[in-house]
């Protein structure tokens, strides 16, 4: 089955630690995205990538980093610089960066800082 | 800047009643518009999308939405609610141009369906 996988589903982090969230897709999509979801705030874009080895900051990139070394993979690192990292993180991909192409979403990772 | 507003963070209906979830956008040009549904602790699933081919768009699970340029709206409706429709719904827009590929999301509306 084609789709997007995110791991782990739940992640706990101590303050001061960096953690990496995995996102893999087998849809052969060019574009990939990371969103952060907080209750009542919708989804906010952290980073996005339209092609391999290229990515751009979204609206709330501070305290996060990404890489895009392979077309199918777009890992997100939540660094210790992120002041309030507890949230639900969603990865998405689309066929291209085209404006009428819907984004397909993974199941999400819930990160909790202890 | 593009923005999407969903009126009502919570909507409650009885099973069998009409569902109406409101979405308004602000854009200098008509955007491409999407409705997504999210069940608890899951990702988002596309319900329907407007891409200028037709103003009335039919989606999955009996939902539809009508694009009204004069009202800058893209409200989501379903004639008869089912218990399984209880979820959070997001309206999203892509205005193109420099925002190529990026979506702007509304804040979400939680739909509760009472028996």
GROMACS .gro file of N, CA and C in nm, chain B residues 13-20 58 61-64 76-82 85:
model
   63
  127UNK      N    1  -2.463   1.893   1.631
  127UNK     CA    2  -2.588   1.863   1.559
  127UNK      C    3  -2.643   1.730   1.606
  128UNK      N    4  -2.768   1.709   1.578
  128UNK     CA    5  -2.830   1.579   1.606
  128UNK      C    6  -2.813   1.486   1.487
  129UNK      N    7  -2.809   1.359   1.511
  129UNK     CA    8  -2.800   1.263   1.403
  129UNK      C    9  -2.917   1.283   1.308
  130UNK      N   10  -2.888   1.289   1.178
  130UNK     CA   11  -2.991   1.312   1.078
  130UNK      C   12  -3.012   1.458   1.042
  131UNK      N   13  -2.955   1.548   1.118
  131UNK     CA   14  -2.970   1.692   1.090
  131UNK      C   15  -2.866   1.738   0.989
  132UNK      N   16  -2.892   1.857   0.934
  132UNK     CA   17  -2.800   1.918   0.839
  132UNK      C   18  -2.669   1.958   0.909
  133UNK      N   19  -2.559   1.933   0.841
  133UNK     CA   20  -2.430   1.979   0.888
  133UNK      C   21  -2.386   2.097   0.802
  134UNK      N   22  -2.348   2.207   0.867
  134UNK     CA   23  -2.296   2.324   0.796
  134UNK      C   24  -2.173   2.373   0.871
  172UNK      N   25  -1.841   1.797  -0.491
  172UNK     CA   26  -1.886   1.682  -0.411
  172UNK      C   27  -1.764   1.604  -0.363
  175UNK      N   28  -1.802   1.061   0.162
  175UNK     CA   29  -1.890   1.050   0.279
  175UNK      C   30  -2.012   1.142   0.273
  176UNK      N   31  -2.056   1.179   0.153
  176UNK     CA   32  -2.176   1.259   0.136
  176UNK      C   33  -2.159   1.408   0.159
  177UNK      N   34  -2.037   1.455   0.176
  177UNK     CA   35  -2.012   1.598   0.196
  177UNK      C   36  -2.000   1.670   0.062
  178UNK      N   37  -2.036   1.797   0.063
  178UNK     CA   38  -2.015   1.882  -0.051
  178UNK      C   39  -1.988   2.025  -0.004
  190UNK      N   40  -1.886   2.395   0.401
  190UNK     CA   41  -1.901   2.249   0.387
  190UNK      C   42  -2.038   2.207   0.440
  191UNK      N   43  -2.108   2.124   0.366
  191UNK     CA   44  -2.240   2.079   0.410
  191UNK      C   45  -2.257   1.929   0.390
  192UNK      N   46  -2.350   1.875   0.469
  192UNK     CA   47  -2.394   1.737   0.451
  192UNK      C   48  -2.540   1.733   0.493
  193UNK      N   49  -2.628   1.681   0.410
  193UNK     CA   50  -2.772   1.688   0.438
  193UNK      C   51  -2.814   1.619   0.567
  194UNK      N   52  -2.749   1.508   0.600
  194UNK     CA   53  -2.792   1.429   0.714
  194UNK      C   54  -2.671   1.376   0.789
  195UNK      N   55  -2.653   1.424   0.911
  195UNK     CA   56  -2.534   1.385   0.989
  195UNK      C   57  -2.545   1.242   1.039
  196UNK      N   58  -2.428   1.179   1.043
  196UNK     CA   59  -2.418   1.043   1.097
  196UNK      C   60  -2.320   1.047   1.213
  199UNK      N   61  -1.959   1.093   1.157
  199UNK     CA   62  -1.907   1.222   1.108
  199UNK      C   63  -1.839   1.303   1.218
   0.00000   0.00000   0.00000
